[in-house]
PDB file of C-alpha atoms and ligand atoms in Angstrom:
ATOM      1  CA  UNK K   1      -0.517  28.592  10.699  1.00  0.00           C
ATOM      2  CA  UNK K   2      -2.339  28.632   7.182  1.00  0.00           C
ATOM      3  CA  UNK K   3      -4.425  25.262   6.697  1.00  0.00           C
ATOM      4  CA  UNK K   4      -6.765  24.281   4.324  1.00  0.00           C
ATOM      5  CA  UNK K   5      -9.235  21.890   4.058  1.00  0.00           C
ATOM      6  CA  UNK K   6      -8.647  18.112   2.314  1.00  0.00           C
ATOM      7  CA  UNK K   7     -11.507  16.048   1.248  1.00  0.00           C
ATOM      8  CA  UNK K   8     -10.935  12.374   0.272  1.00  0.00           C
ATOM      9  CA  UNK K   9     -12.075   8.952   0.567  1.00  0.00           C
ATOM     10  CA  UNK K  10      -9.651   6.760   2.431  1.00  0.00           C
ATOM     11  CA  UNK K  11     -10.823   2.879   2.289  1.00  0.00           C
ATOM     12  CA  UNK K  12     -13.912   3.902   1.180  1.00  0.00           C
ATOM     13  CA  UNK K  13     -14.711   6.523   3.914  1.00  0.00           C
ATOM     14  CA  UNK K  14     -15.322   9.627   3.487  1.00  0.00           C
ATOM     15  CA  UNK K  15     -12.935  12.050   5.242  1.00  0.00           C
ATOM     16  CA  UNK K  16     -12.705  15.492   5.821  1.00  0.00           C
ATOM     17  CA  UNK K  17      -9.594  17.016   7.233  1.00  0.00           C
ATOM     18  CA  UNK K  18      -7.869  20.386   7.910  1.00  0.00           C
ATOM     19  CA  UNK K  19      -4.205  20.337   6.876  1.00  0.00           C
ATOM     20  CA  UNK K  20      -1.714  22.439   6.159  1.00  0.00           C
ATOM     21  CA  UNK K  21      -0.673  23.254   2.626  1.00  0.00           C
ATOM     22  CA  UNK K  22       2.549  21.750   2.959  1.00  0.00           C
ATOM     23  CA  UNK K  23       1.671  18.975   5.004  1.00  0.00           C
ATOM     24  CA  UNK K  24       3.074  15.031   3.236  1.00  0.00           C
ATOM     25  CA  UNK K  25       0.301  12.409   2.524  1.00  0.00           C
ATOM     26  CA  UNK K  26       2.431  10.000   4.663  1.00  0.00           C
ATOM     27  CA  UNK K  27       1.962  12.476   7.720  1.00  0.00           C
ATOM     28  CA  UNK K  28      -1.089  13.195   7.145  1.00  0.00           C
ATOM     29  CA  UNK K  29      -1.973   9.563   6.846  1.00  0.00           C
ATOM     30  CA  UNK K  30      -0.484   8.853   9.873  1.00  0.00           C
ATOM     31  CA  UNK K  31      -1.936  11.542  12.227  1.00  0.00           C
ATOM     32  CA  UNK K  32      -5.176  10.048  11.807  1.00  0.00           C
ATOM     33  CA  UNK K  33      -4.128   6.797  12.872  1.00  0.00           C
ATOM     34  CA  UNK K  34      -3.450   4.921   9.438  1.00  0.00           C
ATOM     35  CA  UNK K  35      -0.420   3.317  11.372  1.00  0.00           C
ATOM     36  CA  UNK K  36      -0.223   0.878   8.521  1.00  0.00           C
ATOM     37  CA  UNK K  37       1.354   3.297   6.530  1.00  0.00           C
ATOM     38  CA  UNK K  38       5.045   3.106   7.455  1.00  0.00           C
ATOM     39  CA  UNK K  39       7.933   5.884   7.701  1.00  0.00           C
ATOM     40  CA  UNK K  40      11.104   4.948   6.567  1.00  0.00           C
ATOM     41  CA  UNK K  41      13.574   6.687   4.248  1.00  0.00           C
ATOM     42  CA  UNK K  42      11.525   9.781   3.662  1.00  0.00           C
ATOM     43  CA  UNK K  43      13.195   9.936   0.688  1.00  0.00           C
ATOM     44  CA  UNK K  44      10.958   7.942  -1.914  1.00  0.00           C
ATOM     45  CA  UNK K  45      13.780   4.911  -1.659  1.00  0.00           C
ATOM     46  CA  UNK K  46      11.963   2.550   0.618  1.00  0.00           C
ATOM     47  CA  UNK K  47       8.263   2.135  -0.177  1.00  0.00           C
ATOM     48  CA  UNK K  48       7.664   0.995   3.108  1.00  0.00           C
ATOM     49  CA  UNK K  49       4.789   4.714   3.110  1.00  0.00           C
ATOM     50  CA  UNK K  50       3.048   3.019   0.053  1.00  0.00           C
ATOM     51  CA  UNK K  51      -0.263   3.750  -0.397  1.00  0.00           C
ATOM     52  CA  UNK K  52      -2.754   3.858  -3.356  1.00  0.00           C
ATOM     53  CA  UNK K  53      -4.360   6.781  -4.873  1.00  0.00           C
ATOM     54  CA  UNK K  54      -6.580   5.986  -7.144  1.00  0.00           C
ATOM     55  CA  UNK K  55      -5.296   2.132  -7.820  1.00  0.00           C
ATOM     56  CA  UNK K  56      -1.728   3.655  -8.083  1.00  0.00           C
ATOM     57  CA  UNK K  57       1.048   3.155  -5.600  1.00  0.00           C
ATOM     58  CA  UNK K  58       2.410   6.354  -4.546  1.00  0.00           C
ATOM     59  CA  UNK K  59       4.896   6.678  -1.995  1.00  0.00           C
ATOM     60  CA  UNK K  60       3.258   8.878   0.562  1.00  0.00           C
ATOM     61  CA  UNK K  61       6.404  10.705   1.747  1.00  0.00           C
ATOM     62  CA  UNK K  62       6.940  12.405  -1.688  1.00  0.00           C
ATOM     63  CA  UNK K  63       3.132  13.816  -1.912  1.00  0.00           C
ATOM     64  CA  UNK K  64       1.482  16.644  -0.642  1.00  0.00           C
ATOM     65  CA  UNK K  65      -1.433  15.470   0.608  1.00  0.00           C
ATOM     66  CA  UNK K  66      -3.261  18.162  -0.893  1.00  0.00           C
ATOM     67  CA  UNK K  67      -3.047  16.743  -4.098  1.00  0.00           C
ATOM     68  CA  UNK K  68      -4.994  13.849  -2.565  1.00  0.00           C
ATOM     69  CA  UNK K  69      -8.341  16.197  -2.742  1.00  0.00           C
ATOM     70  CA  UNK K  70     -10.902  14.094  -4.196  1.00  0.00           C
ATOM     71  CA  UNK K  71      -9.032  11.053  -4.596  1.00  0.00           C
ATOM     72  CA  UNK K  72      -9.715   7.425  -3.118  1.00  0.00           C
ATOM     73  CA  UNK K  73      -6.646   6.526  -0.581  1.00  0.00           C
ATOM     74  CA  UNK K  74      -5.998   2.864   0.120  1.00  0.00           C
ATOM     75  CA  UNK K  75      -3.993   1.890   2.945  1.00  0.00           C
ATOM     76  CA  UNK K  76      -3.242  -1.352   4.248  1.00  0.00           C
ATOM     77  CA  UNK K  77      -6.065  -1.453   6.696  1.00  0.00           C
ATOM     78  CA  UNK K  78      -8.446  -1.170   4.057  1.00  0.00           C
ATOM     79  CA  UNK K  79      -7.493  -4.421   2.392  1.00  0.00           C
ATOM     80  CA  UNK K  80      -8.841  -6.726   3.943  1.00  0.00           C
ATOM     81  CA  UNK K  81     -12.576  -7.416   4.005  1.00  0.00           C
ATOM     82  CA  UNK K  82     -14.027  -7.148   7.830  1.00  0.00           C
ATOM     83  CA  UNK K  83     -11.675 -10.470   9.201  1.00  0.00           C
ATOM     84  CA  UNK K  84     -11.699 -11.834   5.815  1.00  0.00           C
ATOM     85  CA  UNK K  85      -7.819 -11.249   4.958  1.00  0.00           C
ATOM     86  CA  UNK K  86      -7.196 -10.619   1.338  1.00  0.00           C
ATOM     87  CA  UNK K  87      -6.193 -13.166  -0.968  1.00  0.00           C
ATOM     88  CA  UNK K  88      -2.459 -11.757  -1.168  1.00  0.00           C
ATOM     89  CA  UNK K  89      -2.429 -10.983   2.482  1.00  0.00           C
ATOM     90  CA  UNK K  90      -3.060 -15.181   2.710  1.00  0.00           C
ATOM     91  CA  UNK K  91      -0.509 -15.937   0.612  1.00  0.00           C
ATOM     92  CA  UNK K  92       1.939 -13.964   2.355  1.00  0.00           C
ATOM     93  CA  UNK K  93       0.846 -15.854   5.701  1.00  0.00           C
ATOM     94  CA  UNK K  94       1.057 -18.891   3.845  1.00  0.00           C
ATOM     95  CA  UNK K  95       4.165 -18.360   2.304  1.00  0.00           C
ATOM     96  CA  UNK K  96       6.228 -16.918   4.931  1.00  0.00           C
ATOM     97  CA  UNK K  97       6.710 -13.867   3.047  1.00  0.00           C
ATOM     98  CA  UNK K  98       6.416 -11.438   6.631  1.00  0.00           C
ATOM     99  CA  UNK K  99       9.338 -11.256   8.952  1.00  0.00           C
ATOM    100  CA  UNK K 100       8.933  -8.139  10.746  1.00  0.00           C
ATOM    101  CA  UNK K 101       6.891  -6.679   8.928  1.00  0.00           C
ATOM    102  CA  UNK K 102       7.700  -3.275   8.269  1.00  0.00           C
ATOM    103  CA  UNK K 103       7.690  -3.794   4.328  1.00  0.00           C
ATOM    104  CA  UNK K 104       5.071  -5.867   4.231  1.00  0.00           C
ATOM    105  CA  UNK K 105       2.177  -3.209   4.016  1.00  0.00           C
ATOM    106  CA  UNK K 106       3.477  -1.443   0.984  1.00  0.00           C
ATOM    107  CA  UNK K 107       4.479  -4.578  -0.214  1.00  0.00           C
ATOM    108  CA  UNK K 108       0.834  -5.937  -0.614  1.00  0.00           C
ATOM    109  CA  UNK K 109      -0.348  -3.016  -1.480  1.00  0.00           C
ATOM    110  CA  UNK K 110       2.203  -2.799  -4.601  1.00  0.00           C
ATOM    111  CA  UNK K 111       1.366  -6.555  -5.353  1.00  0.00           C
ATOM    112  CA  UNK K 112      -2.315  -5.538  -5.097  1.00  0.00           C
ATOM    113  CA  UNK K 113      -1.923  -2.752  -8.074  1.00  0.00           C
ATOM    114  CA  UNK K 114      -0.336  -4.958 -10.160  1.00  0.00           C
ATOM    115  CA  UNK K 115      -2.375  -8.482  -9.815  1.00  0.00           C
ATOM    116  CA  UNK K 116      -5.382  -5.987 -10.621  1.00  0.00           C
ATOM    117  CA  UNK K 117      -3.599  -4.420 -13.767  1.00  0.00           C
ATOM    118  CA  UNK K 118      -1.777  -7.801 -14.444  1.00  0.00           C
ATOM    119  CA  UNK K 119      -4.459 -10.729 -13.011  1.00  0.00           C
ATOM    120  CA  UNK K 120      -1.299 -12.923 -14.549  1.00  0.00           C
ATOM    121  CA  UNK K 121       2.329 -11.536 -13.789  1.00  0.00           C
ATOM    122  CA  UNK K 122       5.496 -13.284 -14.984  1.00  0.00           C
ATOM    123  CA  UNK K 123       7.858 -13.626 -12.133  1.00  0.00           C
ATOM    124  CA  UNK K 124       9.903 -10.572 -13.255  1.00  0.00           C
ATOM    125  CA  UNK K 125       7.254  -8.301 -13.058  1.00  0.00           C
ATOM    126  CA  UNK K 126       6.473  -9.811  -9.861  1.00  0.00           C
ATOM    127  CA  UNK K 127      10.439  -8.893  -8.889  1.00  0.00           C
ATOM    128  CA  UNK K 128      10.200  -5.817 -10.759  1.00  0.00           C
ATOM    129  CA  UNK K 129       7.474  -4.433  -8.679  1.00  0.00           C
ATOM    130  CA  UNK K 130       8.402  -5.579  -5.534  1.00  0.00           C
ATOM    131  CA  UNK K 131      12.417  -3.875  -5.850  1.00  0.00           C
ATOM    132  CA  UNK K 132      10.810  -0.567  -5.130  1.00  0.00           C
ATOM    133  CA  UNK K 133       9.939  -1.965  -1.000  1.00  0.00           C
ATOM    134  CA  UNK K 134      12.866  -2.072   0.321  1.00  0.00           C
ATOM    135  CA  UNK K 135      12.842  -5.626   2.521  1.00  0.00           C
ATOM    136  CA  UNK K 136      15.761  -5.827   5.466  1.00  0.00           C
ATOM    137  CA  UNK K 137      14.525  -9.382   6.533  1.00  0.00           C
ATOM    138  CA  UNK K 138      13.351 -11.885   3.800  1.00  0.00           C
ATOM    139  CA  UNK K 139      15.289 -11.474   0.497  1.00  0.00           C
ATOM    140  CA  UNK K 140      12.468 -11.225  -1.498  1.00  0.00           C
ATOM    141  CA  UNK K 141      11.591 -15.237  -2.526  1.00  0.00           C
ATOM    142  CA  UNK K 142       9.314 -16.049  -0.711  1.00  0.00           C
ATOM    143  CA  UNK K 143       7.217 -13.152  -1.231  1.00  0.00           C
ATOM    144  CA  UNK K 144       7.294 -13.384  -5.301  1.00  0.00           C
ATOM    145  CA  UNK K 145       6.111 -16.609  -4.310  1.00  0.00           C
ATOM    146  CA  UNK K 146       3.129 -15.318  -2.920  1.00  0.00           C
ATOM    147  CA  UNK K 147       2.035 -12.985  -4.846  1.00  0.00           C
ATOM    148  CA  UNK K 148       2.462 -15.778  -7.592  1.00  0.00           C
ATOM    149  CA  UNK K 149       0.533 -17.698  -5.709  1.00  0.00           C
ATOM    150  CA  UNK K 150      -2.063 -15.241  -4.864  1.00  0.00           C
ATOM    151  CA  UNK K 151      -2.049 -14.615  -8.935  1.00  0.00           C
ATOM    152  CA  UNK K 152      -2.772 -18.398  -9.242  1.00  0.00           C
ATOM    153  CA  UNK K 153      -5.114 -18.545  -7.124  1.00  0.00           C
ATOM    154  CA  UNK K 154      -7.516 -15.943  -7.991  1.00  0.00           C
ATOM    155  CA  UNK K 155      -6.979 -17.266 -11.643  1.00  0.00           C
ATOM    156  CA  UNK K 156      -8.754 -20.676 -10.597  1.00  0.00           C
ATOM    157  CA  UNK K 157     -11.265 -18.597  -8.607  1.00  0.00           C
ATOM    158  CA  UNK K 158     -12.490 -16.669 -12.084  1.00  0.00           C
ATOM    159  CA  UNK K 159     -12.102 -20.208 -14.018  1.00  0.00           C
ATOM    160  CA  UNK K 160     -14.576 -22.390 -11.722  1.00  0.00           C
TER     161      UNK K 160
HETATM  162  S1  FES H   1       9.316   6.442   3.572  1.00  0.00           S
HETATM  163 FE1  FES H   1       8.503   6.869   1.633  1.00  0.00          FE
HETATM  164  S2  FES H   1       9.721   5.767   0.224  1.00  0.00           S
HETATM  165 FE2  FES H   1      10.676   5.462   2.160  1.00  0.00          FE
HETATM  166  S1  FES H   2       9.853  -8.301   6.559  1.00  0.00           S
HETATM  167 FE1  FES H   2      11.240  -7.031   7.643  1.00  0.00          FE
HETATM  168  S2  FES H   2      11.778  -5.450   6.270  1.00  0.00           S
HETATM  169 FE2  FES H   2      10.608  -6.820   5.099  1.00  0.00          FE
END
């Protein structure tokens, strides 16, 4: 089989790994025991394989991990900071906002792109960014509330 070599930072690490050319971001990913990183539709429909590259969400099933050369990955396991859980992860605790689960990593991770492009999202945007992870369990109120609330509370953070 033809492979290649990949070089990236994933949660700040540096990795170096021999893929194949062909080989998905979300496999990849997930072969190296970033179990966060959940496969669902394959299809680019679910978001539940949502990572960042870069500080954008990408849905890891649709990219060639190749095209990941040089880039910085985040996955849910790089979120938090040692046990301190990040602020969003917090307010989904807090708010109820995970049921099984399943969603919930490229939900956060989505949340976390926009709350650092948007520090102060309307409640659309909220809903607007949060349609593309598909959630079977908890119809999607309670976590727009947290991620509103994880928007408020980093605003009172920066203001003290
Ligand atoms: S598994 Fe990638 S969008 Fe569903
Ligand atoms: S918490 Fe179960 S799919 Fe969203």
């Amino acid at each position: 089989m033809k492979t290649m070599q990949l070089r990236l930072h994933v949660n700040g690490e540096p990795k170096h790994w021999t893929i194949a050319p062909g080989d998905l971001l979300l496999d990849v990913l997930r072969r190296e025991g970033y179990f966060g990183v959940k496969r669902g539709c394959e299809t680019g429909e679910c978001g539940a394989c949502t990572v960042l590259v870069d500080g954008k969400p990408i849905n890891s099933c649709l990219m060639f991990a190749a095209r990941a050369e040089g880039s910085e990955v985040l996955t849910i396991e790089g979120v938090a900071h040692g046990d301190t859980l990040d602020p969003i992860q917090e307010a989904f605790l807090d708010h109820g906002a995970v049921q099984c689960g399943y969603c919930t990593p490229g939900m956060i991770l989505n949340a976390k792109a926009l709350l650092t492009r948007r520090p102060d999202p309307s409640e659309a945007e909220v809903r607007e960014v949060l349609a593309g992870n598909l959630c079977r369990c908890t119809g999607y109120k309670k976590p727009v509330e947290a991620v509103l609330a994880a928007a408020q509370a980093a605003g009172k953070g920066a203001a003290r």
